[in-house]
Coordinates of N, CA and C in Angstrom, one line a residue:
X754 N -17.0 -81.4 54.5 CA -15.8 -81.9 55.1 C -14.7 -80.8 55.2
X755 N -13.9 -80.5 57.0 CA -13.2 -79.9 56.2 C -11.7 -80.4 56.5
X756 N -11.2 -79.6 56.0 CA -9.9 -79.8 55.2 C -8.6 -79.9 56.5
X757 N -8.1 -80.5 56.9 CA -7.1 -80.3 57.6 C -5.5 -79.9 57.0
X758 N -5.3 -78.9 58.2 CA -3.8 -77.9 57.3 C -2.8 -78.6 56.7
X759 N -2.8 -80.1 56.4 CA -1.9 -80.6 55.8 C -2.5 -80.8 54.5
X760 N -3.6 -80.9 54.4 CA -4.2 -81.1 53.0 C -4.1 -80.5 52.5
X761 N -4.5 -79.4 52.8 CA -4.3 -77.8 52.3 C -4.0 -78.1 51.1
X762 N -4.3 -77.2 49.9 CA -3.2 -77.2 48.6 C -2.5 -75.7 49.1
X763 N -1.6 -76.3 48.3 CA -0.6 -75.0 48.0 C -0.6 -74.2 46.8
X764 N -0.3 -72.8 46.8 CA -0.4 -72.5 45.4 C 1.1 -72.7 44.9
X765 N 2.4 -72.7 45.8 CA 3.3 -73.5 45.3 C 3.4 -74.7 44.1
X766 N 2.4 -75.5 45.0 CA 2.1 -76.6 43.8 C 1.3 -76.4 42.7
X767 N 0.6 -75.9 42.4 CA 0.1 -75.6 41.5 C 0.8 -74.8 40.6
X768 N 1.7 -74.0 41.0 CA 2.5 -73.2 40.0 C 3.4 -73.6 39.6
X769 N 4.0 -74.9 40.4 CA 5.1 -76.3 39.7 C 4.1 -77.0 39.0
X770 N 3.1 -77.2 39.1 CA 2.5 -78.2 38.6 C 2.3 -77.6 37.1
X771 N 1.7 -76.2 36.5 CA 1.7 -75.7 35.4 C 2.6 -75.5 34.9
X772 N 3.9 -75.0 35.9 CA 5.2 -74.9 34.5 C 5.5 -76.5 34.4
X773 N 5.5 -77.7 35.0 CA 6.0 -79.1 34.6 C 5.1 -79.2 33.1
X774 N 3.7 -79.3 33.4 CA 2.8 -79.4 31.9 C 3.3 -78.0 30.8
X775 N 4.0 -77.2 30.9 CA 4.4 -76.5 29.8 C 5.8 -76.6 29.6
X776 N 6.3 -77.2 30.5 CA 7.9 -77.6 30.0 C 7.9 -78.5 29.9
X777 N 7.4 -79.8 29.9 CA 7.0 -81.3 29.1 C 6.8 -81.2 27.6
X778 N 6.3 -79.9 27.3 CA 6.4 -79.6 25.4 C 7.1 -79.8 25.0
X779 N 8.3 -78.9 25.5 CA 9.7 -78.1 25.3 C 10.9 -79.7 25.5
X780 N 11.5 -79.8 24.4 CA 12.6 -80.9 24.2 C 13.3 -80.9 23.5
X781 N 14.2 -81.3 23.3 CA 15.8 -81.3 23.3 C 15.9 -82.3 22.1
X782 N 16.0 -82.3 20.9 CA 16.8 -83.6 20.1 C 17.6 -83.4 19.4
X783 N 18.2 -85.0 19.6 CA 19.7 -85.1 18.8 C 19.3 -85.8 18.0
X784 N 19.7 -85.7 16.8 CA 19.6 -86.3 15.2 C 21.5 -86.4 15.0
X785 N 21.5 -87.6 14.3 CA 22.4 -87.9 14.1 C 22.5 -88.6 12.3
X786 N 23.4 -87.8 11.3 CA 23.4 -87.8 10.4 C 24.9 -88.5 9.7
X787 N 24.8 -89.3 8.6 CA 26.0 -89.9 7.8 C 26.5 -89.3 6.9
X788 N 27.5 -89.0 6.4 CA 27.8 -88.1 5.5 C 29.4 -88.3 4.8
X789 N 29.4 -88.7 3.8 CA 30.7 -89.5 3.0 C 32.0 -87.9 2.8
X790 N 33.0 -88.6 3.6 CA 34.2 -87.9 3.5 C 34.1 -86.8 2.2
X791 N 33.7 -88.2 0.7 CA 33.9 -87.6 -0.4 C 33.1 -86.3 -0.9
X792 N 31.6 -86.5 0.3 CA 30.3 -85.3 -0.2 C 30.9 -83.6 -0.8
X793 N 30.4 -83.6 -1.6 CA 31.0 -82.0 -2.4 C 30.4 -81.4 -1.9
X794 N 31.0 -79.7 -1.6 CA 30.4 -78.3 -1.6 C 28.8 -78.6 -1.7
X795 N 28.1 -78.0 -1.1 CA 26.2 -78.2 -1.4 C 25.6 -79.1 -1.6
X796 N 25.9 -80.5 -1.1 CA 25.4 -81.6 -1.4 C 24.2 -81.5 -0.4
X797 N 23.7 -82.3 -0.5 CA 22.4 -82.2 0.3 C 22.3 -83.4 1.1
X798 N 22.1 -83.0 2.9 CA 22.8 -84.2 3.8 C 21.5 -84.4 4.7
X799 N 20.6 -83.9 4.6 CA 18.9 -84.1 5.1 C 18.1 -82.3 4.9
X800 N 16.7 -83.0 5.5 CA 15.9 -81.9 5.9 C 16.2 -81.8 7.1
X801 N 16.5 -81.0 8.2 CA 16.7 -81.4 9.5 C 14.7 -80.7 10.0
X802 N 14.0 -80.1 9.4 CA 12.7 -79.2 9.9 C 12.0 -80.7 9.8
X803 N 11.9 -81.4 8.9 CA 11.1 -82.4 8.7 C 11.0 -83.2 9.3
X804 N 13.0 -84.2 9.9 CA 13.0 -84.7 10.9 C 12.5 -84.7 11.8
X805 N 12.6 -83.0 12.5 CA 12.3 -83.2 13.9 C 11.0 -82.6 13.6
X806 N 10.0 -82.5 12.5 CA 8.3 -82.2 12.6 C 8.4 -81.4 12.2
X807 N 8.9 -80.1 11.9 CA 9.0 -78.8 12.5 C 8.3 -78.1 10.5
X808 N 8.3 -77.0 10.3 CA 8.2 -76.7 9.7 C 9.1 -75.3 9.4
X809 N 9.7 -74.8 8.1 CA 10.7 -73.9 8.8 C 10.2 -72.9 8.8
X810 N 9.2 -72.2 8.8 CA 8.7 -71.1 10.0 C 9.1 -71.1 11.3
X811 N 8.8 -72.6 11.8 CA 8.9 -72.6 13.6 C 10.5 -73.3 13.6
X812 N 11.2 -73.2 12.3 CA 12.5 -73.8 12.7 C 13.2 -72.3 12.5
X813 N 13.0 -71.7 12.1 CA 12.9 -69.7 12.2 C 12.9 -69.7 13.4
X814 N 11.8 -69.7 13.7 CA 11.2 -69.2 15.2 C 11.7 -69.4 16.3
X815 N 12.8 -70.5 16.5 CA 13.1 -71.1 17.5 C 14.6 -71.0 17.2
X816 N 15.1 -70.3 15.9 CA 16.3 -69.7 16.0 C 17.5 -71.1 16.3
X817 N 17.0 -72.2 15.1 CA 17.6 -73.0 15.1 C 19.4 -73.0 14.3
X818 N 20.3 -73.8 14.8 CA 21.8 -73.1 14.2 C 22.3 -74.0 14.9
X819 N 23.4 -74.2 13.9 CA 24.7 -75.7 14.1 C 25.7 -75.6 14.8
X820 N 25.7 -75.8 15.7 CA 27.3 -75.6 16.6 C 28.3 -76.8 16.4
X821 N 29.6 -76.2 15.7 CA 30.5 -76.6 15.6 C 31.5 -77.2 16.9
X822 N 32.0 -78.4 16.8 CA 32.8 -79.6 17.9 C 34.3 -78.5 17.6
X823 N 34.4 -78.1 16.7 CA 35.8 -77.6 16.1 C 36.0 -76.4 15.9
X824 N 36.8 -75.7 15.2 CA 36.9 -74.5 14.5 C 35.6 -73.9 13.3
X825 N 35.8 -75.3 12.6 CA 35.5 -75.2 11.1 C 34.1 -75.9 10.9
X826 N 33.3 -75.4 10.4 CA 31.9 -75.0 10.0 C 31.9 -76.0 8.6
X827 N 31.4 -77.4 8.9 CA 31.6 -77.6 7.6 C 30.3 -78.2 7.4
X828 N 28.9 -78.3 7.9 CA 27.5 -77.8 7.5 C 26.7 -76.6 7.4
X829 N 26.0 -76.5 6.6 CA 25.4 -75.2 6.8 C 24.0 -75.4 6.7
X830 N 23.0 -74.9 7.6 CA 21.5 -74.8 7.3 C 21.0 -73.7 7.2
X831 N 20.0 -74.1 6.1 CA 18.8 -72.9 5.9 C 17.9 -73.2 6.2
X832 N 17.2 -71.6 7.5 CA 16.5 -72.2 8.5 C 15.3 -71.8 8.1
X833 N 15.0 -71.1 6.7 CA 14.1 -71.4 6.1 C 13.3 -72.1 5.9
X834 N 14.1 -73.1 5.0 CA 13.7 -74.9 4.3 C 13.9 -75.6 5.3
X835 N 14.6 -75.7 6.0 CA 15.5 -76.7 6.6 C 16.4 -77.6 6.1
X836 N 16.5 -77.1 5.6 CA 17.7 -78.1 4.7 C 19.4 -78.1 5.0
X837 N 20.2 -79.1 5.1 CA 21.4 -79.3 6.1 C 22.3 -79.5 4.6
X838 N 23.1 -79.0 4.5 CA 24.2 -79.3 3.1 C 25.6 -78.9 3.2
X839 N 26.2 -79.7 2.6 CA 27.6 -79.9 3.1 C 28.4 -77.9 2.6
X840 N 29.2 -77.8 3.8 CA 29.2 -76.1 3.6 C 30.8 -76.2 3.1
X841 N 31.4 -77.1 3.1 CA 33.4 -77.6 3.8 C 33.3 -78.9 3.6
X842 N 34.4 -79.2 2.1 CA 34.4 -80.8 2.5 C 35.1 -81.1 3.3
X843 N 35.0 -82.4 3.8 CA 35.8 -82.8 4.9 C 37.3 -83.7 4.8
X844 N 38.4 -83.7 5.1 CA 39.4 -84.8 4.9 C 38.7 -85.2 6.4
X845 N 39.2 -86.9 6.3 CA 39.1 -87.4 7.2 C 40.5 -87.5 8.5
X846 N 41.2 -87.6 7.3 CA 42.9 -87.4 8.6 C 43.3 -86.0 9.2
X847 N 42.4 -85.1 8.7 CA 42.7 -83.8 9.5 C 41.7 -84.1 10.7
X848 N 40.5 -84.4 10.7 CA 39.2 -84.6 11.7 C 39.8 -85.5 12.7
X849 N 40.1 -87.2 11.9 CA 40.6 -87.9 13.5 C 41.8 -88.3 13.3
X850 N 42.6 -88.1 12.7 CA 44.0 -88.6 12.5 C 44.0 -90.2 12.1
X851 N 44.5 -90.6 12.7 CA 44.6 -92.6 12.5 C 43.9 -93.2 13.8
X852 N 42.9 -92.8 14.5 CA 42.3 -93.0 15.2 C 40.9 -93.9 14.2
X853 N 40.7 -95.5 14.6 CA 39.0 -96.1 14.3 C 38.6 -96.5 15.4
X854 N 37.1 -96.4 15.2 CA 36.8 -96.2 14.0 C 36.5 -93.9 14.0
X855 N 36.8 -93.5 12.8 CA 36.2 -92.0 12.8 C 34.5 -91.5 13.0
X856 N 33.8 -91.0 13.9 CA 33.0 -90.5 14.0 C 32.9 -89.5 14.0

């Protein structure tokens, strides 16, 4: 049978077709974490490697790191373990003033 020029494949498609199956791996997550105004210096506020599967080699590997909404850095991870712990306690009336609810 043969093939008429619309049937054709393209190698277009096929070269979208293999980067979509290797960027369908590749994803994006938000974790969302609770953490009491009162938490002290180094308290321990999750694993974030564990959450998201990872192990902290490949949370190394992937050159994972916390971006700050603000100025001030007040988690810190080691991208080691994965481990998320309070770096800065927090006041809450500096963060949202008299604004509820505070997130």
């Amino acid at each position: 049978m043969k093939l008429r020029k619309s049937e054709e494949p393209l190698p277009g498609r096929a070269v979208a077709l293999i980067l979509l199956l290797c960027v369908s791996e590749m994803r994006a997550e938000t974790v969302r974490y609770s953490v009491s105004e009162e938490a002290e210096r180094g308290s321990f506020v999750a694993n974030i490697a564990k959450d998201l599967g990872l192990s902290g080699e490949e949370l190394l590997a992937r050159q994972a790191r916390l971006v700050p909404e603000g100025e001030k850095q007040y988690f810190q991870l080691n991208q080691h373990t994965g481990d998320l712990v309070v770096r800065k306690q927090m006041d809450r009336e500096e963060l949202c003033g008299q604004s509820e609810p505070c997130l």
